[in-house]
mmCIF file with all atom_site columns, C-alpha atoms in Angstrom:
data_model
loop_
_atom_site.group_PDB
_atom_site.id
_atom_site.type_symbol
_atom_site.label_atom_id
_atom_site.label_alt_id
_atom_site.label_comp_id
_atom_site.label_asym_id
_atom_site.label_entity_id
_atom_site.label_seq_id
_atom_site.pdbx_PDB_ins_code
_atom_site.Cartn_x
_atom_site.Cartn_y
_atom_site.Cartn_z
_atom_site.occupancy
_atom_site.B_iso_or_equiv
_atom_site.pdbx_formal_charge
_atom_site.auth_seq_id
_atom_site.auth_comp_id
_atom_site.auth_asym_id
_atom_site.auth_atom_id
_atom_site.pdbx_PDB_model_num
ATOM 1   C CA . UNK A 1 1   ? 0.000   0.000   0.000   1.00 0.00 ? 1   UNK A CA 1
ATOM 2   C CA . UNK A 1 2   ? 1.071   3.584   -0.554  1.00 0.00 ? 2   UNK A CA 1
ATOM 3   C CA . UNK A 1 3   ? 0.171   6.624   1.534   1.00 0.00 ? 3   UNK A CA 1
ATOM 4   C CA . UNK A 1 4   ? -3.211  6.610   -0.241  1.00 0.00 ? 4   UNK A CA 1
ATOM 5   C CA . UNK A 1 5   ? -4.184  3.753   2.106   1.00 0.00 ? 5   UNK A CA 1
ATOM 6   C CA . UNK A 1 6   ? -4.824  4.376   5.802   1.00 0.00 ? 6   UNK A CA 1
ATOM 7   C CA . UNK A 1 7   ? -1.946  2.095   6.805   1.00 0.00 ? 7   UNK A CA 1
ATOM 8   C CA . UNK A 1 8   ? 0.602   2.867   4.082   1.00 0.00 ? 8   UNK A CA 1
ATOM 9   C CA . UNK A 1 9   ? 3.487   5.295   4.584   1.00 0.00 ? 9   UNK A CA 1
ATOM 10  C CA . UNK A 1 10  ? 5.273   5.669   1.252   1.00 0.00 ? 10  UNK A CA 1
ATOM 11  C CA . UNK A 1 11  ? 4.464   7.825   -1.751  1.00 0.00 ? 11  UNK A CA 1
ATOM 12  C CA . UNK A 1 12  ? 4.190   6.142   -5.141  1.00 0.00 ? 12  UNK A CA 1
ATOM 13  C CA . UNK A 1 13  ? 7.712   7.347   -5.948  1.00 0.00 ? 13  UNK A CA 1
ATOM 14  C CA . UNK A 1 14  ? 9.211   5.969   -2.723  1.00 0.00 ? 14  UNK A CA 1
ATOM 15  C CA . UNK A 1 15  ? 7.338   2.684   -3.137  1.00 0.00 ? 15  UNK A CA 1
ATOM 16  C CA . UNK A 1 16  ? 8.763   2.264   -6.644  1.00 0.00 ? 16  UNK A CA 1
ATOM 17  C CA . UNK A 1 17  ? 12.251  3.127   -5.338  1.00 0.00 ? 17  UNK A CA 1
ATOM 18  C CA . UNK A 1 18  ? 11.938  0.512   -2.571  1.00 0.00 ? 18  UNK A CA 1
ATOM 19  C CA . UNK A 1 19  ? 10.910  -2.193  -5.045  1.00 0.00 ? 19  UNK A CA 1
ATOM 20  C CA . UNK A 1 20  ? 13.665  -1.227  -7.493  1.00 0.00 ? 20  UNK A CA 1
ATOM 21  C CA . UNK A 1 21  ? 16.285  -1.201  -4.713  1.00 0.00 ? 21  UNK A CA 1
ATOM 22  C CA . UNK A 1 22  ? 15.162  -4.660  -3.583  1.00 0.00 ? 22  UNK A CA 1
ATOM 23  C CA . UNK A 1 23  ? 15.380  -6.159  -7.066  1.00 0.00 ? 23  UNK A CA 1
ATOM 24  C CA . UNK A 1 24  ? 11.706  -6.409  -8.048  1.00 0.00 ? 24  UNK A CA 1
ATOM 25  C CA . UNK A 1 25  ? 10.878  -6.178  -11.761 1.00 0.00 ? 25  UNK A CA 1
ATOM 26  C CA . UNK A 1 26  ? 7.180   -5.584  -11.032 1.00 0.00 ? 26  UNK A CA 1
ATOM 27  C CA . UNK A 1 27  ? 4.745   -5.151  -8.177  1.00 0.00 ? 27  UNK A CA 1
ATOM 28  C CA . UNK A 1 28  ? 1.012   -4.882  -7.587  1.00 0.00 ? 28  UNK A CA 1
ATOM 29  C CA . UNK A 1 29  ? -0.126  -1.717  -5.848  1.00 0.00 ? 29  UNK A CA 1
ATOM 30  C CA . UNK A 1 30  ? -3.204  -2.650  -3.827  1.00 0.00 ? 30  UNK A CA 1
ATOM 31  C CA . UNK A 1 31  ? -4.723  0.245   -1.908  1.00 0.00 ? 31  UNK A CA 1
ATOM 32  C CA . UNK A 1 32  ? -7.488  -0.489  0.548   1.00 0.00 ? 32  UNK A CA 1
ATOM 33  C CA . UNK A 1 33  ? -10.950 -0.477  -1.070  1.00 0.00 ? 33  UNK A CA 1
ATOM 34  C CA . UNK A 1 34  ? -10.107 1.589   -4.129  1.00 0.00 ? 34  UNK A CA 1
ATOM 35  C CA . UNK A 1 35  ? -7.856  1.479   -7.138  1.00 0.00 ? 35  UNK A CA 1
ATOM 36  C CA . UNK A 1 36  ? -8.474  4.801   -8.897  1.00 0.00 ? 36  UNK A CA 1
ATOM 37  C CA . UNK A 1 37  ? -5.127  6.364   -7.813  1.00 0.00 ? 37  UNK A CA 1
ATOM 38  C CA . UNK A 1 38  ? -3.302  3.219   -8.887  1.00 0.00 ? 38  UNK A CA 1
ATOM 39  C CA . UNK A 1 39  ? -4.953  3.299   -12.319 1.00 0.00 ? 39  UNK A CA 1
ATOM 40  C CA . UNK A 1 40  ? -3.788  6.914   -12.614 1.00 0.00 ? 40  UNK A CA 1
ATOM 41  C CA . UNK A 1 41  ? -0.247  5.809   -11.718 1.00 0.00 ? 41  UNK A CA 1
ATOM 42  C CA . UNK A 1 42  ? -0.328  2.996   -14.289 1.00 0.00 ? 42  UNK A CA 1
ATOM 43  C CA . UNK A 1 43  ? -1.398  5.548   -16.928 1.00 0.00 ? 43  UNK A CA 1
ATOM 44  C CA . UNK A 1 44  ? 1.426   7.915   -15.884 1.00 0.00 ? 44  UNK A CA 1
ATOM 45  C CA . UNK A 1 45  ? 3.917   5.062   -16.205 1.00 0.00 ? 45  UNK A CA 1
ATOM 46  C CA . UNK A 1 46  ? 2.465   4.151   -19.596 1.00 0.00 ? 46  UNK A CA 1
ATOM 47  C CA . UNK A 1 47  ? 2.873   7.776   -20.755 1.00 0.00 ? 47  UNK A CA 1
ATOM 48  C CA . UNK A 1 48  ? 6.458   8.079   -19.483 1.00 0.00 ? 48  UNK A CA 1
ATOM 49  C CA . UNK A 1 49  ? 5.516   10.397  -16.591 1.00 0.00 ? 49  UNK A CA 1
ATOM 50  C CA . UNK A 1 50  ? 6.615   7.866   -13.955 1.00 0.00 ? 50  UNK A CA 1
ATOM 51  C CA . UNK A 1 51  ? 9.669   5.613   -13.638 1.00 0.00 ? 51  UNK A CA 1
ATOM 52  C CA . UNK A 1 52  ? 9.511   2.766   -16.164 1.00 0.00 ? 52  UNK A CA 1
ATOM 53  C CA . UNK A 1 53  ? 10.968  0.219   -13.741 1.00 0.00 ? 53  UNK A CA 1
ATOM 54  C CA . UNK A 1 54  ? 9.717   -1.581  -11.828 1.00 0.00 ? 54  UNK A CA 1
ATOM 55  C CA . UNK A 1 55  ? 6.428   -2.235  -13.556 1.00 0.00 ? 55  UNK A CA 1
ATOM 56  C CA . UNK A 1 56  ? 3.355   -1.154  -11.573 1.00 0.00 ? 56  UNK A CA 1
ATOM 57  C CA . UNK A 1 57  ? 0.221   -3.302  -11.895 1.00 0.00 ? 57  UNK A CA 1
ATOM 58  C CA . UNK A 1 58  ? -3.084  -2.071  -10.492 1.00 0.00 ? 58  UNK A CA 1
ATOM 59  C CA . UNK A 1 59  ? -4.942  -3.927  -7.797  1.00 0.00 ? 59  UNK A CA 1
ATOM 60  C CA . UNK A 1 60  ? -7.029  -3.385  -4.702  1.00 0.00 ? 60  UNK A CA 1
ATOM 61  C CA . UNK A 1 61  ? -7.214  -4.892  -1.245  1.00 0.00 ? 61  UNK A CA 1
ATOM 62  C CA . UNK A 1 62  ? -10.964 -5.200  -0.891  1.00 0.00 ? 62  UNK A CA 1
ATOM 63  C CA . UNK A 1 63  ? -12.508 -5.495  2.575   1.00 0.00 ? 63  UNK A CA 1
ATOM 64  C CA . UNK A 1 64  ? -15.413 -7.905  2.422   1.00 0.00 ? 64  UNK A CA 1
ATOM 65  C CA . UNK A 1 65  ? -15.965 -10.728 4.874   1.00 0.00 ? 65  UNK A CA 1
ATOM 66  C CA . UNK A 1 66  ? -12.163 -10.897 4.768   1.00 0.00 ? 66  UNK A CA 1
ATOM 67  C CA . UNK A 1 67  ? -9.520  -9.028  2.774   1.00 0.00 ? 67  UNK A CA 1
ATOM 68  C CA . UNK A 1 68  ? -9.451  -10.057 -0.879  1.00 0.00 ? 68  UNK A CA 1
ATOM 69  C CA . UNK A 1 69  ? -6.768  -8.968  -3.344  1.00 0.00 ? 69  UNK A CA 1
ATOM 70  C CA . UNK A 1 70  ? -8.185  -8.004  -6.720  1.00 0.00 ? 70  UNK A CA 1
ATOM 71  C CA . UNK A 1 71  ? -5.119  -8.037  -8.985  1.00 0.00 ? 71  UNK A CA 1
ATOM 72  C CA . UNK A 1 72  ? -4.571  -6.796  -12.519 1.00 0.00 ? 72  UNK A CA 1
ATOM 73  C CA . UNK A 1 73  ? -7.412  -4.267  -12.675 1.00 0.00 ? 73  UNK A CA 1
ATOM 74  C CA . UNK A 1 74  ? -7.693  -2.201  -15.851 1.00 0.00 ? 74  UNK A CA 1
ATOM 75  C CA . UNK A 1 75  ? -10.729 0.017   -15.181 1.00 0.00 ? 75  UNK A CA 1
ATOM 76  C CA . UNK A 1 76  ? -12.228 1.744   -12.188 1.00 0.00 ? 76  UNK A CA 1
ATOM 77  C CA . UNK A 1 77  ? -15.226 0.291   -10.375 1.00 0.00 ? 77  UNK A CA 1
ATOM 78  C CA . UNK A 1 78  ? -16.499 0.675   -6.813  1.00 0.00 ? 78  UNK A CA 1
ATOM 79  C CA . UNK A 1 79  ? -16.375 -2.333  -4.538  1.00 0.00 ? 79  UNK A CA 1
ATOM 80  C CA . UNK A 1 80  ? -17.970 -0.707  -1.479  1.00 0.00 ? 80  UNK A CA 1
ATOM 81  C CA . UNK A 1 81  ? -20.639 -2.944  0.049   1.00 0.00 ? 81  UNK A CA 1
ATOM 82  C CA . UNK A 1 82  ? -20.221 -5.613  -2.631  1.00 0.00 ? 82  UNK A CA 1
ATOM 83  C CA . UNK A 1 83  ? -20.586 -9.227  -1.503  1.00 0.00 ? 83  UNK A CA 1
ATOM 84  C CA . UNK A 1 84  ? -17.323 -11.172 -1.797  1.00 0.00 ? 84  UNK A CA 1
ATOM 85  C CA . UNK A 1 85  ? -18.510 -13.127 -4.831  1.00 0.00 ? 85  UNK A CA 1
ATOM 86  C CA . UNK A 1 86  ? -19.476 -9.938  -6.713  1.00 0.00 ? 86  UNK A CA 1
ATOM 87  C CA . UNK A 1 87  ? -16.117 -8.291  -5.986  1.00 0.00 ? 87  UNK A CA 1
ATOM 88  C CA . UNK A 1 88  ? -14.345 -11.432 -7.189  1.00 0.00 ? 88  UNK A CA 1
ATOM 89  C CA . UNK A 1 89  ? -16.545 -11.614 -10.308 1.00 0.00 ? 89  UNK A CA 1
ATOM 90  C CA . UNK A 1 90  ? -15.900 -7.913  -10.996 1.00 0.00 ? 90  UNK A CA 1
ATOM 91  C CA . UNK A 1 91  ? -12.138 -8.429  -10.848 1.00 0.00 ? 91  UNK A CA 1
ATOM 92  C CA . UNK A 1 92  ? -12.340 -11.445 -13.148 1.00 0.00 ? 92  UNK A CA 1
ATOM 93  C CA . UNK A 1 93  ? -14.607 -9.590  -15.605 1.00 0.00 ? 93  UNK A CA 1
ATOM 94  C CA . UNK A 1 94  ? -11.914 -6.890  -15.563 1.00 0.00 ? 94  UNK A CA 1
ATOM 95  C CA . UNK A 1 95  ? -9.227  -9.432  -16.625 1.00 0.00 ? 95  UNK A CA 1
ATOM 96  C CA . UNK A 1 96  ? -8.010  -9.695  -13.033 1.00 0.00 ? 96  UNK A CA 1
ATOM 97  C CA . UNK A 1 97  ? -7.646  -12.430 -10.464 1.00 0.00 ? 97  UNK A CA 1
ATOM 98  C CA . UNK A 1 98  ? -8.751  -12.674 -6.835  1.00 0.00 ? 98  UNK A CA 1
ATOM 99  C CA . UNK A 1 99  ? -6.380  -13.884 -4.110  1.00 0.00 ? 99  UNK A CA 1
ATOM 100 C CA . UNK A 1 100 ? -7.133  -14.336 -0.418  1.00 0.00 ? 100 UNK A CA 1
ATOM 101 C CA . UNK A 1 101 ? -4.295  -12.719 1.565   1.00 0.00 ? 101 UNK A CA 1
ATOM 102 C CA . UNK A 1 102 ? -3.422  -13.462 5.199   1.00 0.00 ? 102 UNK A CA 1
ATOM 103 C CA . UNK A 1 103 ? -6.469  -15.693 5.672   1.00 0.00 ? 103 UNK A CA 1
ATOM 104 C CA . UNK A 1 104 ? -4.632  -17.264 8.589   1.00 0.00 ? 104 UNK A CA 1
ATOM 105 C CA . UNK A 1 105 ? -5.045  -14.069 10.658  1.00 0.00 ? 105 UNK A CA 1
ATOM 106 C CA . UNK A 1 106 ? -8.750  -14.447 11.381  1.00 0.00 ? 106 UNK A CA 1
ATOM 107 C CA . UNK A 1 107 ? -10.134 -17.418 9.404   1.00 0.00 ? 107 UNK A CA 1
ATOM 108 C CA . UNK A 1 108 ? -13.731 -16.145 9.358   1.00 0.00 ? 108 UNK A CA 1
ATOM 109 C CA . UNK A 1 109 ? -14.755 -18.794 6.845   1.00 0.00 ? 109 UNK A CA 1
ATOM 110 C CA . UNK A 1 110 ? -13.100 -22.082 5.843   1.00 0.00 ? 110 UNK A CA 1
ATOM 111 C CA . UNK A 1 111 ? -10.646 -22.158 2.933   1.00 0.00 ? 111 UNK A CA 1
ATOM 112 C CA . UNK A 1 112 ? -13.234 -23.858 0.715   1.00 0.00 ? 112 UNK A CA 1
ATOM 113 C CA . UNK A 1 113 ? -15.712 -20.997 1.218   1.00 0.00 ? 113 UNK A CA 1
ATOM 114 C CA . UNK A 1 114 ? -13.549 -18.561 -0.733  1.00 0.00 ? 114 UNK A CA 1
ATOM 115 C CA . UNK A 1 115 ? -12.762 -21.147 -3.374  1.00 0.00 ? 115 UNK A CA 1
ATOM 116 C CA . UNK A 1 116 ? -16.519 -21.558 -3.851  1.00 0.00 ? 116 UNK A CA 1
ATOM 117 C CA . UNK A 1 117 ? -16.808 -17.754 -4.132  1.00 0.00 ? 117 UNK A CA 1
ATOM 118 C CA . UNK A 1 118 ? -14.336 -17.848 -7.042  1.00 0.00 ? 118 UNK A CA 1
ATOM 119 C CA . UNK A 1 119 ? -11.002 -17.022 -5.396  1.00 0.00 ? 119 UNK A CA 1
ATOM 120 C CA . UNK A 1 120 ? -8.064  -18.160 -7.499  1.00 0.00 ? 120 UNK A CA 1
ATOM 121 C CA . UNK A 1 121 ? -5.496  -18.560 -4.785  1.00 0.00 ? 121 UNK A CA 1
ATOM 122 C CA . UNK A 1 122 ? -4.220  -17.897 -1.298  1.00 0.00 ? 122 UNK A CA 1
ATOM 123 C CA . UNK A 1 123 ? -1.312  -16.077 0.235   1.00 0.00 ? 123 UNK A CA 1
ATOM 124 C CA . UNK A 1 124 ? 0.556   -18.778 2.115   1.00 0.00 ? 124 UNK A CA 1
ATOM 125 C CA . UNK A 1 125 ? 3.283   -16.639 3.740   1.00 0.00 ? 125 UNK A CA 1
ATOM 126 C CA . UNK A 1 126 ? 3.005   -13.004 4.765   1.00 0.00 ? 126 UNK A CA 1
ATOM 127 C CA . UNK A 1 127 ? 5.284   -10.718 6.754   1.00 0.00 ? 127 UNK A CA 1
ATOM 128 C CA . UNK A 1 128 ? 6.495   -11.827 10.200  1.00 0.00 ? 128 UNK A CA 1
ATOM 129 C CA . UNK A 1 129 ? 3.387   -13.726 11.329  1.00 0.00 ? 129 UNK A CA 1
ATOM 130 C CA . UNK A 1 130 ? 3.091   -15.393 7.967   1.00 0.00 ? 130 UNK A CA 1
ATOM 131 C CA . UNK A 1 131 ? 6.221   -17.376 8.666   1.00 0.00 ? 131 UNK A CA 1
ATOM 132 C CA . UNK A 1 132 ? 5.142   -18.597 12.070  1.00 0.00 ? 132 UNK A CA 1
ATOM 133 C CA . UNK A 1 133 ? 1.421   -19.341 11.856  1.00 0.00 ? 133 UNK A CA 1
ATOM 134 C CA . UNK A 1 134 ? 0.193   -22.811 12.759  1.00 0.00 ? 134 UNK A CA 1
ATOM 135 C CA . UNK A 1 135 ? 1.653   -25.437 10.391  1.00 0.00 ? 135 UNK A CA 1
ATOM 136 C CA . UNK A 1 136 ? -1.623  -27.392 10.435  1.00 0.00 ? 136 UNK A CA 1
ATOM 137 C CA . UNK A 1 137 ? -3.359  -24.316 8.970   1.00 0.00 ? 137 UNK A CA 1
ATOM 138 C CA . UNK A 1 138 ? -0.542  -23.885 6.451   1.00 0.00 ? 138 UNK A CA 1
ATOM 139 C CA . UNK A 1 139 ? -0.878  -27.521 5.366   1.00 0.00 ? 139 UNK A CA 1
ATOM 140 C CA . UNK A 1 140 ? -4.657  -27.154 5.034   1.00 0.00 ? 140 UNK A CA 1
ATOM 141 C CA . UNK A 1 141 ? -4.293  -24.098 2.756   1.00 0.00 ? 141 UNK A CA 1
ATOM 142 C CA . UNK A 1 142 ? -1.594  -25.670 0.618   1.00 0.00 ? 142 UNK A CA 1
ATOM 143 C CA . UNK A 1 143 ? -3.538  -28.924 0.203   1.00 0.00 ? 143 UNK A CA 1
ATOM 144 C CA . UNK A 1 144 ? -6.697  -27.043 -0.843  1.00 0.00 ? 144 UNK A CA 1
ATOM 145 C CA . UNK A 1 145 ? -4.723  -24.964 -3.323  1.00 0.00 ? 145 UNK A CA 1
ATOM 146 C CA . UNK A 1 146 ? -3.045  -28.049 -4.781  1.00 0.00 ? 146 UNK A CA 1
ATOM 147 C CA . UNK A 1 147 ? -6.338  -29.983 -5.003  1.00 0.00 ? 147 UNK A CA 1
ATOM 148 C CA . UNK A 1 148 ? -8.019  -27.081 -6.807  1.00 0.00 ? 148 UNK A CA 1
ATOM 149 C CA . UNK A 1 149 ? -4.956  -26.032 -8.885  1.00 0.00 ? 149 UNK A CA 1
ATOM 150 C CA . UNK A 1 150 ? -4.969  -22.566 -7.306  1.00 0.00 ? 150 UNK A CA 1
ATOM 151 C CA . UNK A 1 151 ? -2.226  -19.984 -7.004  1.00 0.00 ? 151 UNK A CA 1
ATOM 152 C CA . UNK A 1 152 ? -0.081  -19.795 -3.879  1.00 0.00 ? 152 UNK A CA 1
ATOM 153 C CA . UNK A 1 153 ? 1.508   -16.388 -3.363  1.00 0.00 ? 153 UNK A CA 1
ATOM 154 C CA . UNK A 1 154 ? 3.737   -14.816 -0.728  1.00 0.00 ? 154 UNK A CA 1
ATOM 155 C CA . UNK A 1 155 ? 4.423   -11.385 0.785   1.00 0.00 ? 155 UNK A CA 1
ATOM 156 C CA . UNK A 1 156 ? 1.221   -9.681  -0.325  1.00 0.00 ? 156 UNK A CA 1
ATOM 157 C CA . UNK A 1 157 ? 1.217   -6.911  2.274   1.00 0.00 ? 157 UNK A CA 1
ATOM 158 C CA . UNK A 1 158 ? 3.925   -4.234  2.391   1.00 0.00 ? 158 UNK A CA 1
ATOM 159 C CA . UNK A 1 159 ? 3.048   -0.937  4.103   1.00 0.00 ? 159 UNK A CA 1
ATOM 160 C CA . UNK A 1 160 ? 6.336   0.936   3.754   1.00 0.00 ? 160 UNK A CA 1
ATOM 161 C CA . UNK A 1 161 ? 7.571   -0.103  7.191   1.00 0.00 ? 161 UNK A CA 1
ATOM 162 C CA . UNK A 1 162 ? 8.322   -3.282  9.079   1.00 0.00 ? 162 UNK A CA 1
ATOM 163 C CA . UNK A 1 163 ? 9.416   -6.593  7.679   1.00 0.00 ? 163 UNK A CA 1
ATOM 164 C CA . UNK A 1 164 ? 8.760   -7.613  4.088   1.00 0.00 ? 164 UNK A CA 1
ATOM 165 C CA . UNK A 1 165 ? 9.995   -9.868  1.298   1.00 0.00 ? 165 UNK A CA 1
ATOM 166 C CA . UNK A 1 166 ? 10.551  -13.052 3.274   1.00 0.00 ? 166 UNK A CA 1
ATOM 167 C CA . UNK A 1 167 ? 9.505   -14.817 0.094   1.00 0.00 ? 167 UNK A CA 1
ATOM 168 C CA . UNK A 1 168 ? 9.335   -13.719 -3.504  1.00 0.00 ? 168 UNK A CA 1
ATOM 169 C CA . UNK A 1 169 ? 6.842   -14.630 -6.207  1.00 0.00 ? 169 UNK A CA 1
ATOM 170 C CA . UNK A 1 170 ? 9.021   -15.516 -9.171  1.00 0.00 ? 170 UNK A CA 1
ATOM 171 C CA . UNK A 1 171 ? 7.612   -15.735 -12.690 1.00 0.00 ? 171 UNK A CA 1
ATOM 172 C CA . UNK A 1 172 ? 9.584   -16.926 -15.706 1.00 0.00 ? 172 UNK A CA 1
ATOM 173 C CA . UNK A 1 173 ? 8.789   -14.497 -18.537 1.00 0.00 ? 173 UNK A CA 1
ATOM 174 C CA . UNK A 1 174 ? 11.160  -14.862 -21.509 1.00 0.00 ? 174 UNK A CA 1
ATOM 175 C CA . UNK A 1 175 ? 12.199  -11.562 -23.085 1.00 0.00 ? 175 UNK A CA 1
ATOM 176 C CA . UNK A 1 176 ? 10.958  -9.520  -20.116 1.00 0.00 ? 176 UNK A CA 1
ATOM 177 C CA . UNK A 1 177 ? 13.425  -6.671  -20.615 1.00 0.00 ? 177 UNK A CA 1
ATOM 178 C CA . UNK A 1 178 ? 12.538  -6.273  -24.296 1.00 0.00 ? 178 UNK A CA 1
ATOM 179 C CA . UNK A 1 179 ? 8.765   -6.118  -23.759 1.00 0.00 ? 179 UNK A CA 1
ATOM 180 C CA . UNK A 1 180 ? 6.816   -2.882  -23.535 1.00 0.00 ? 180 UNK A CA 1
ATOM 181 C CA . UNK A 1 181 ? 4.879   -2.089  -20.357 1.00 0.00 ? 181 UNK A CA 1
ATOM 182 C CA . UNK A 1 182 ? 1.520   -3.355  -21.601 1.00 0.00 ? 182 UNK A CA 1
ATOM 183 C CA . UNK A 1 183 ? 3.042   -6.621  -22.831 1.00 0.00 ? 183 UNK A CA 1
ATOM 184 C CA . UNK A 1 184 ? 4.733   -7.076  -19.456 1.00 0.00 ? 184 UNK A CA 1
ATOM 185 C CA . UNK A 1 185 ? 1.423   -6.571  -17.638 1.00 0.00 ? 185 UNK A CA 1
ATOM 186 C CA . UNK A 1 186 ? -0.284  -8.986  -20.018 1.00 0.00 ? 186 UNK A CA 1
ATOM 187 C CA . UNK A 1 187 ? 2.451   -11.602 -19.463 1.00 0.00 ? 187 UNK A CA 1
ATOM 188 C CA . UNK A 1 188 ? 2.166   -11.398 -15.667 1.00 0.00 ? 188 UNK A CA 1
ATOM 189 C CA . UNK A 1 189 ? -1.612  -11.527 -15.717 1.00 0.00 ? 189 UNK A CA 1
ATOM 190 C CA . UNK A 1 190 ? -1.635  -14.364 -18.242 1.00 0.00 ? 190 UNK A CA 1
ATOM 191 C CA . UNK A 1 191 ? 0.410   -16.512 -15.873 1.00 0.00 ? 191 UNK A CA 1
ATOM 192 C CA . UNK A 1 192 ? -1.856  -15.676 -12.948 1.00 0.00 ? 192 UNK A CA 1
ATOM 193 C CA . UNK A 1 193 ? -5.121  -16.127 -14.863 1.00 0.00 ? 193 UNK A CA 1
ATOM 194 C CA . UNK A 1 194 ? -3.927  -19.520 -16.111 1.00 0.00 ? 194 UNK A CA 1
ATOM 195 C CA . UNK A 1 195 ? -2.786  -20.494 -12.580 1.00 0.00 ? 195 UNK A CA 1
ATOM 196 C CA . UNK A 1 196 ? 0.572   -21.304 -14.145 1.00 0.00 ? 196 UNK A CA 1
#
């Protein structure tokens, strides 16, 4: 999150600098319950008005019955008061994917509930607590993801302070450095949409 979220500290510029300094080629910017500022940033990057590296991809951390990451958003829509399934459907209709981050913090519903709602994956390791949560819960999430061929992602929650990047999400994208920004976004989202 950037400073446009209630719990983010860094500006867009500082967030991009942090990711570049730490070796990321791309990152999703997921503000809480909106993505209009992120879409503006993506457009600035596309028009050369923002650093070209690392690639910024628009998303949102939606607050429904639990936090849900809506990744790869290309147009603005309001998620306020949407049921989880509608927010997930809206992201997917917008060429995005829906991931359940840090489910292990409060576990309001079972893992299968969000799979039934259309979620395409789970975050299996977060910042500090994501490394130490109950291994039985970890095993349950991983088994459900494997059984349903879902994505398993890590480190989906950086606020500009505290610990981060205990694990990286690595994608193999041939010719990455020769692709334009839109082709890079399409390559990342293609891998995620195909659960590859």
